Coordinates of C-alpha atoms and ligand atoms in Angstrom, one line a residue:
X1 CA 36.4 262.4 47.1
X2 CA 39.2 260.7 49.1
X3 CA 38.7 257.0 49.8
X4 CA 40.2 256.9 53.3
X5 CA 39.8 259.0 56.4
X6 CA 40.4 258.7 60.2
X7 CA 36.7 259.4 60.8
X8 CA 33.8 258.9 58.5
X9 CA 30.6 260.6 59.8
X10 CA 27.2 259.5 58.3
X11 CA 24.7 262.3 58.5
X12 CA 25.1 266.1 58.5
X13 CA 22.7 267.0 61.4
X14 CA 23.9 268.5 64.7
X15 CA 25.3 265.1 65.9
X16 CA 27.3 264.5 62.8
X17 CA 28.5 268.1 62.5
X18 CA 29.8 268.1 66.1
X19 CA 31.6 264.8 65.6
X20 CA 33.3 266.0 62.4
X21 CA 34.1 269.4 63.9
X22 CA 35.6 267.9 67.0
X23 CA 37.6 265.3 65.0
X24 CA 39.0 267.9 62.6
X25 CA 39.9 270.2 65.5
X26 CA 41.9 267.3 67.0
X27 CA 43.9 267.1 63.8
X28 CA 42.1 264.0 62.4
X29 CA 41.1 263.6 58.8
X30 CA 37.3 263.6 58.8
X31 CA 34.5 263.5 56.3
X32 CA 30.7 264.0 56.6
X33 CA 28.4 262.5 54.1
X34 CA 24.8 263.7 54.0
X35 CA 22.2 262.1 51.8
X36 CA 20.1 265.2 51.3
X37 CA 21.1 267.8 48.7
X38 CA 21.3 270.6 51.4
X39 CA 22.4 270.7 55.0
X40 CA 19.6 271.8 57.3
X41 CA 16.7 271.3 54.9
X42 CA 14.0 270.3 55.0
X43 CA 13.6 271.1 58.7
X44 CA 12.0 268.4 60.8
X45 CA 12.1 270.0 64.2
X46 CA 10.3 272.5 66.5
X47 CA 13.8 274.1 66.9
X48 CA 13.7 274.8 70.6
X49 CA 17.0 274.6 72.6
X50 CA 18.1 275.6 76.1
X51 CA 20.3 278.6 76.4
X52 CA 23.0 277.2 78.6
X53 CA 23.2 274.0 76.5
X54 CA 23.7 276.0 73.3
X55 CA 26.4 278.2 74.9
X56 CA 28.4 275.1 75.6
X57 CA 29.0 274.9 71.9
X58 CA 28.7 278.3 70.4
X59 CA 27.8 281.9 71.2
X60 CA 24.2 282.6 70.1
X61 CA 24.1 284.4 66.7
X62 CA 21.0 286.3 65.5
X63 CA 21.5 284.8 62.0
X64 CA 20.2 281.5 63.3
X65 CA 18.1 282.4 66.2
X66 CA 14.4 283.0 65.4
X67 CA 13.2 283.8 68.9
X68 CA 14.6 284.5 72.4
X69 CA 12.2 282.7 74.7
X70 CA 11.6 284.1 78.1
X71 CA 8.5 282.3 79.2
X72 CA 6.8 278.9 79.0
X73 CA 3.3 277.9 79.7
X74 CA 2.0 274.4 80.3
X75 CA -1.7 274.2 79.7
X76 CA -3.6 271.3 81.4
X77 CA -6.6 269.6 79.7
X78 CA -9.1 271.9 81.6
X79 CA -7.2 275.0 80.6
X80 CA -5.3 275.4 84.0
X81 CA -2.1 277.1 83.0
X82 CA 1.3 276.8 84.7
X83 CA 3.4 279.9 83.9
X84 CA 7.2 279.7 84.0
X85 CA 9.0 282.9 83.7
X86 CA 12.7 283.2 83.0
X87 CA 12.8 286.6 84.8
X88 CA 12.2 284.7 88.0
X89 CA 13.8 281.4 87.1
X90 CA 16.6 279.4 85.5
X91 CA 16.9 278.4 81.9
X92 CA 15.2 275.4 80.5
X93 CA 13.4 277.8 78.2
X94 CA 15.8 279.0 75.6
X95 CA 15.9 279.9 72.0
X96 CA 13.9 278.8 69.0
X97 CA 16.5 278.3 66.3
X98 CA 16.3 278.6 62.6
X99 CA 17.7 275.2 61.9
X100 CA 18.2 275.7 58.2
X101 CA 21.0 278.2 59.2
X102 CA 22.0 276.6 62.5
X103 CA 22.7 273.2 61.0
X104 CA 24.6 274.8 58.1
X105 CA 26.7 276.9 60.6
X106 CA 27.7 273.7 62.5
X107 CA 28.7 271.9 59.3
X108 CA 30.5 275.1 58.1
X109 CA 32.5 275.1 61.4
X110 CA 33.4 271.4 60.8
X111 CA 34.5 272.3 57.3
X112 CA 36.5 275.4 58.4
X113 CA 38.3 273.1 60.8
X114 CA 39.3 270.9 57.9
X115 CA 36.5 268.2 57.5
X116 CA 35.4 267.3 54.0
X117 CA 31.6 267.5 53.4
X118 CA 29.7 265.7 50.7
X119 CA 26.0 266.3 50.2
X120 CA 23.6 264.2 48.1
X121 CA 25.9 261.3 49.2
X122 CA 24.2 258.4 50.9
X123 CA 25.7 255.5 52.9
X124 CA 24.2 252.4 51.4
X125 CA 26.1 249.7 53.3
X126 CA 28.8 249.3 55.9
X127 CA 32.2 247.9 55.0
X128 CA 32.7 245.1 57.5
X129 CA 36.0 243.1 57.6
X130 CA 36.6 240.4 60.2
X131 CA 33.6 241.7 62.3
X132 CA 35.0 245.3 62.3
X133 CA 33.3 248.3 60.7
X134 CA 35.9 249.9 58.3
X135 CA 33.8 252.5 56.6
X136 CA 30.9 252.6 54.2
X137 CA 29.9 252.1 50.6
X138 CA 28.4 255.4 49.5
X139 CA 26.3 256.4 46.5
X140 CA 26.8 259.8 44.9
X141 CA 24.9 260.8 41.7
X142 CA 24.2 257.2 40.9
X143 CA 27.8 256.1 41.4
X144 CA 29.0 253.9 44.2
X145 CA 32.4 254.0 45.9
X146 CA 34.0 252.9 49.1
X147 CA 35.1 255.3 51.9
X148 CA 37.3 253.6 54.4
X149 CA 37.8 254.9 58.0
X150 CA 39.4 253.9 61.2
X151 CA 36.2 254.9 63.0
X152 CA 32.8 255.3 61.4
X153 CA 30.3 257.5 63.3
X154 CA 26.6 256.8 62.6
X155 CA 24.8 260.1 63.0
X156 CA 22.0 259.3 60.6
X157 CA 19.2 260.4 62.8
X158 CA 15.9 258.9 63.7
X159 CA 15.6 256.9 60.5
X160 CA 19.0 255.5 61.1
X161 CA 19.7 252.3 59.3
X162 CA 23.5 252.2 59.5
X163 CA 23.8 250.7 63.0
X164 CA 21.2 248.0 62.1
X165 CA 23.2 247.2 58.9
X166 CA 26.2 246.7 61.2
X167 CA 24.3 244.1 63.2
X168 CA 23.0 246.2 66.1
X169 CA 19.4 245.6 67.2
X170 CA 17.8 249.0 66.8
X171 CA 14.1 247.9 66.8
X172 CA 11.8 250.3 68.6
X173 CA 8.2 249.6 69.7
X174 CA 5.7 251.8 68.0
X175 CA 4.5 253.2 71.4
X176 CA 8.0 254.6 71.9
X177 CA 8.1 256.5 68.6
X178 CA 6.3 259.8 68.6
X179 CA 4.5 260.5 65.4
X180 CA 4.7 264.3 64.8
X181 CA 3.0 266.8 62.6
X182 CA 4.0 270.5 62.6
X183 CA 3.1 273.7 60.7
X184 CA 5.1 276.8 60.5
X185 CA 2.3 279.3 60.8
X186 CA 2.3 283.1 60.2
X187 CA -0.2 285.9 60.7
X188 CA -1.2 284.9 64.2
X189 CA -1.4 286.7 67.5
X190 CA 1.1 285.0 69.8
X191 CA 3.4 286.0 72.6
X192 CA 6.7 286.2 70.6
X193 CA 8.8 285.3 73.7
X194 CA 6.8 282.2 74.9
X195 CA 6.8 278.5 74.3
X196 CA 3.5 276.9 75.1
X197 CA 2.7 273.2 75.7
X198 CA -0.8 271.8 75.7
X199 CA -1.7 268.5 77.3
X200 CA -4.6 266.1 77.3
X201 CA -6.6 263.4 75.5
X202 CA -8.3 265.9 73.3
X203 CA -5.2 267.8 72.1
X204 CA -2.5 265.1 72.1
X205 CA -3.1 261.7 73.8
X206 CA 0.0 260.6 75.6
X207 CA 2.0 263.4 74.0
X208 CA 1.7 267.1 73.7
X209 CA 1.0 270.0 71.4
X210 CA 3.4 272.8 71.2
X211 CA 3.3 276.4 70.1
X212 CA 6.9 277.7 69.8
X213 CA 7.3 281.3 68.9
X214 CA 9.3 281.9 65.7
X215 CA 9.0 285.7 65.6
X216 CA 6.5 288.4 66.1
X217 CA 3.5 286.7 64.4
X218 CA 4.8 283.3 63.5
X219 CA 5.2 280.0 65.4
X220 CA 6.0 276.3 65.0
X221 CA 2.8 274.6 66.0
X222 CA 2.9 270.9 66.2
X223 CA 1.6 267.7 67.8
X224 CA 3.4 264.5 68.8
X225 CA 1.5 261.3 69.8
X226 CA 2.8 257.8 70.1
X227 CA 2.8 256.1 66.7
X228 CA 0.9 253.2 68.2
X229 CA -2.1 255.6 68.8
X230 CA -2.0 257.0 65.3
X231 CA -5.1 255.7 63.4
X232 CA -7.2 257.1 60.5
X233 CA -8.9 260.2 61.7
X234 CA -6.7 260.3 64.9
X235 CA -3.3 261.0 63.4
X236 CA -1.0 263.8 64.7
X237 CA -2.1 265.9 61.7
X238 CA -5.8 265.5 62.6
X239 CA -5.2 266.8 66.2
X240 CA -3.1 269.6 64.8
X241 CA -5.7 270.6 62.2
X242 CA -8.4 270.6 64.9
X243 CA -6.3 272.8 67.1
X244 CA -5.5 275.2 64.3
X245 CA -9.2 275.5 63.3
X246 CA -10.2 276.3 66.9
X247 CA -7.3 278.5 68.0
X248 CA -5.7 280.0 64.9
X249 CA -8.2 279.9 62.1
X250 CA -6.6 283.1 60.6
X251 CA -3.1 281.4 60.5
X252 CA -1.4 280.9 57.2
X253 CA 0.6 277.7 56.9
X254 CA 3.9 278.2 55.1
X255 CA 5.6 274.9 55.9
X256 CA 4.5 271.4 56.9
X257 CA 6.8 269.0 58.8
X258 CA 6.1 265.3 59.4
X259 CA 8.5 263.1 61.3
X260 CA 9.2 260.7 64.1
X261 CA 10.8 261.4 67.4
X262 CA 12.0 258.5 69.6
X263 CA 11.0 258.7 73.3
X264 CA 12.5 255.4 74.3
X265 CA 15.5 254.6 76.4
X266 CA 18.8 255.0 74.5
X267 CA 20.3 252.0 72.6
X268 CA 21.7 249.5 75.1
X269 CA 25.2 249.9 73.5
X270 CA 26.4 252.7 71.3
X271 CA 29.7 251.3 70.1
X272 CA 31.0 248.3 68.2
X273 CA 34.4 247.5 66.6
X274 CA 35.1 250.6 64.5
X275 CA 31.7 252.0 65.0
X276 CA 30.1 254.7 67.2
X277 CA 26.5 255.9 67.2
X278 CA 25.4 259.4 68.2
X279 CA 22.3 261.6 68.4
X280 CA 18.9 260.4 67.4
X281 CA 20.5 257.2 65.9
X282 CA 21.6 256.4 69.5
X283 CA 18.2 257.5 70.7
X284 CA 19.5 260.0 73.2
X285 CA 16.3 262.1 72.9
X286 CA 14.7 263.5 76.0
X287 CA 11.7 261.1 76.5
X288 CA 9.6 263.9 78.1
X289 CA 10.2 266.8 75.8
X290 CA 11.3 265.0 72.6
X291 CA 14.3 267.4 72.4
X292 CA 17.4 265.9 70.9
X293 CA 19.4 268.7 69.3
X294 CA 21.6 269.4 72.3
X295 CA 22.1 265.7 73.2
X296 CA 23.1 265.0 69.5
X297 CA 25.7 267.7 69.8
X298 CA 27.0 266.4 73.2
X299 CA 27.2 262.8 72.0
X300 CA 28.8 263.8 68.7
X301 CA 31.5 265.8 70.4
X302 CA 32.1 263.0 73.0
X303 CA 32.3 260.3 70.4
X304 CA 34.9 262.2 68.4
X305 CA 37.0 262.9 71.5
X306 CA 37.1 259.2 72.4
X307 CA 37.7 258.2 68.8
X308 CA 40.7 260.6 68.6
X309 CA 42.3 258.9 71.7
X310 CA 41.5 255.4 70.3
X311 CA 43.0 256.3 66.9
X312 CA 46.1 257.8 68.5
X313 CA 46.6 254.5 70.4
X314 CA 46.1 252.5 67.2
X315 CA 43.1 250.6 68.6
X316 CA 39.5 251.3 67.4
X317 CA 38.1 248.1 68.9
X318 CA 34.8 248.1 70.8
X319 CA 36.7 248.0 74.1
X320 CA 38.7 251.1 73.1
X321 CA 35.6 253.0 72.1
X322 CA 33.6 252.0 75.1
X323 CA 34.6 255.1 77.2
X324 CA 32.2 257.0 74.9
X325 CA 29.3 254.8 75.8
X326 CA 30.2 254.8 79.5
X327 CA 30.9 258.5 79.4
X328 CA 27.6 259.8 78.1
X329 CA 25.6 257.3 80.2
X330 CA 27.2 258.4 83.4
X331 CA 27.0 262.1 82.5
X332 CA 24.3 264.5 83.6
X333 CA 22.7 264.0 80.2
X334 CA 22.7 260.2 80.6
X335 CA 21.2 260.3 84.1
X336 CA 18.6 262.8 83.0
X337 CA 17.6 260.6 80.1
X338 CA 17.0 257.7 82.4
X339 CA 15.1 259.7 85.0
X340 CA 12.9 261.4 82.3
X341 CA 12.1 258.0 80.7
X342 CA 10.7 256.8 84.0
X343 CA 8.8 260.0 84.6
X344 CA 7.4 259.9 81.1
X345 CA 6.3 256.3 81.6
X346 CA 4.4 257.4 84.7
X347 CA 2.9 260.5 83.2
X348 CA 1.5 258.8 80.1
X349 CA -0.7 256.7 82.4
X350 CA -2.4 259.8 83.9
X351 CA -6.0 260.6 83.1
X352 CA -7.0 264.1 82.1
X353 CA -8.7 264.5 85.5
X354 CA -5.5 263.6 87.4
X355 CA -3.5 266.0 85.2
X356 CA -5.9 268.8 86.0
X357 CA -5.6 268.1 89.7
X358 CA -1.8 268.1 89.6
X359 CA -1.7 271.3 87.5
X360 CA -4.2 273.1 89.8
X361 CA -2.0 272.1 92.8
X362 CA 1.0 274.1 91.4
X363 CA -0.9 276.9 89.6
X364 CA 0.4 280.3 90.4
X365 CA 3.7 279.1 92.0
X366 CA 6.8 281.2 91.5
X367 CA 9.4 278.6 90.3
X368 CA 13.0 279.3 91.2
X369 CA 14.1 277.1 88.3
X370 CA 12.5 276.1 85.0
X371 CA 13.3 272.5 84.8
X372 CA 11.4 269.2 84.7
X373 CA 12.9 268.3 88.1
X374 CA 11.8 271.6 89.7
X375 CA 8.2 271.0 88.4
X376 CA 8.2 267.5 89.6
X377 CA 9.5 268.3 93.0
X378 CA 6.8 270.9 93.5
X379 CA 4.1 268.6 92.3
X380 CA 5.3 265.9 94.8
X381 CA 5.5 268.5 97.6
X382 CA 1.9 269.5 97.0
X383 CA 0.7 265.9 96.4
X384 CA 2.7 263.7 98.8
X385 CA 0.6 260.6 98.0
X386 CA 2.2 260.7 94.6
X387 CA 5.4 259.4 96.1
X388 CA 3.7 256.0 96.5
X389 CA 2.9 255.9 92.8
X390 CA 6.5 257.1 92.0
X391 CA 8.2 254.7 94.3
X392 CA 10.3 253.3 91.5
X393 CA 11.6 256.9 90.8
X394 CA 12.7 257.7 94.3
X395 CA 16.4 257.1 93.6
X396 CA 16.5 259.3 90.6
X397 CA 14.5 262.1 92.2
X398 CA 17.1 262.4 95.0
Ligands
LIG401 C1 8.5 267.3 64.7 C2 9.7 267.3 65.5 C3 10.0 268.4 66.4 C4 11.2 268.4 67.1 N1 11.4 269.4 68.0 C5 12.6 269.5 68.6 C6 12.9 270.6 69.5 O1 12.1 271.6 69.5 N2 14.1 270.6 70.1 C7 15.0 269.6 70.1 O2 16.0 269.7 70.7 N3 14.7 268.5 69.3 C8 13.6 268.4 68.6 N4 13.3 267.4 67.8 C9 14.3 266.3 67.7 C10 15.5 266.8 66.8 O3 15.1 267.2 65.6 C11 16.6 265.7 66.7 O4 16.8 265.2 68.0 C12 17.9 266.2 66.1 O5 17.8 266.7 64.8 C13 18.9 265.0 66.2 O6 20.1 265.4 65.5 P1 20.9 264.2 64.8 O7 22.1 264.9 64.2 O8 21.1 263.1 65.6 O9 20.0 263.7 63.6 P2 19.4 264.6 62.4 O10 19.3 266.0 62.6 O11 18.1 263.9 62.0 O12 20.4 264.4 61.2 C14 20.6 263.1 60.6 C15 21.1 263.3 59.2 O13 21.5 262.1 58.6 C16 21.1 262.0 57.3 N5 21.1 260.6 56.9 C17 20.2 259.7 57.2 N6 20.6 258.5 56.6 C18 21.7 258.7 55.9 C19 22.5 257.9 55.0 N7 22.2 256.6 54.8 N8 23.6 258.5 54.4 C20 23.9 259.8 54.6 N9 23.1 260.6 55.4 C21 22.0 260.1 56.0 C22 19.7 262.7 57.3 O14 19.4 263.1 56.0 C23 19.9 263.8 58.3 O15 20.3 265.0 57.7 C24 12.1 267.3 67.0 C25 11.9 266.3 66.1 C26 10.7 266.3 65.4 C27 10.4 265.1 64.4

């Protein structure tokens, strides 16, 4: 293990992999450390990703795609179903990945480009000198050593501690952390090309339940509810078990996933002297869908591009790294995150009755685009009084 790199990346998920891959392609020395013994496992994700977003990074490969999704269904509390069909529409449906292989592929690409990769290697503390982050103390097989870097990229996911250790306030109210439970289920009758979303107080209060096809007779079936709502007997797992019993009693559970998903605004600042924060650690997760794979990749790539320029100029100060923070915030991704946060804050206040009314108002419509925006515009068109309730969203809705 070398003790000095241009870029040290903490975490081998999609955000970290893209940061290291981009840095290595730019000719920088880069290293990823991952605390788990294997990249990509265990999976803590429903594995859905948009097609266009994925293609920005890689051509889809059947080795790491479990299902090609062509339809989506949103099911309101009273069973009213809004069908979205890719044949007639754009592409916010996409693929269901096999993240065990997908994450490995990304890290493999980083390694092929020249990045070093160390698994079972955990960052235990930052190295901070004169207020500047200069790398991390890492633990590997019980031994500790220092890895110094011109820029350290915290890509340590939802449980991120690194940024906090560097003095950044990363506290998150419980109501903005989704508590999730998911089963990989086989032996069930499903539409193998559909992703379904169920809403309502009975299935997932202030959250949603998903059935994401994983193949002909398999699906990721999961529930996310705000951690603040999770109480004995009303945890995400309880809602999931009830749904499974009612809908898929024949299903065989071959994998369980429990984890958190932030649905907050992103961190107020994602850079410091010598430090950049990407992916879930920066909380760039879509507050409506809870999706963060693509945004982790976008921020990972963008961080490394800015870091490369800063290193070339011999200046890795906060000011020199700031174009990363400004860049993603003003990008389409950053604007969508802000808009969807506001939309989510409104939608979690809706009663089941109101959700049913809104769903019924757009039932049977042929959408020309499958996007949150398209759905929202149609809902507003059919329920103009909503505009009063959504006054604060007017600017972002355009
Ligand atoms: C139940 C569930 C379902 C989800 N479904 C979807 C979905 O369908 N679509 C979607 O887009 N997103 C989904 N997400 C979110 C998605 O999983 C994340 O947004 C995505 O993985 C973020 O990538 P990342 O690289 O930022 O972090 P991660 O993928 O979490 O990677 C971070 C890595 O850092 C490592 N690490 C942490 N601390 C250290 C340390 N101190 N030292 C070394 N390594 C460390 C971790 O072990 C981990 O491997 C879901 C999340 C959950 C919980």
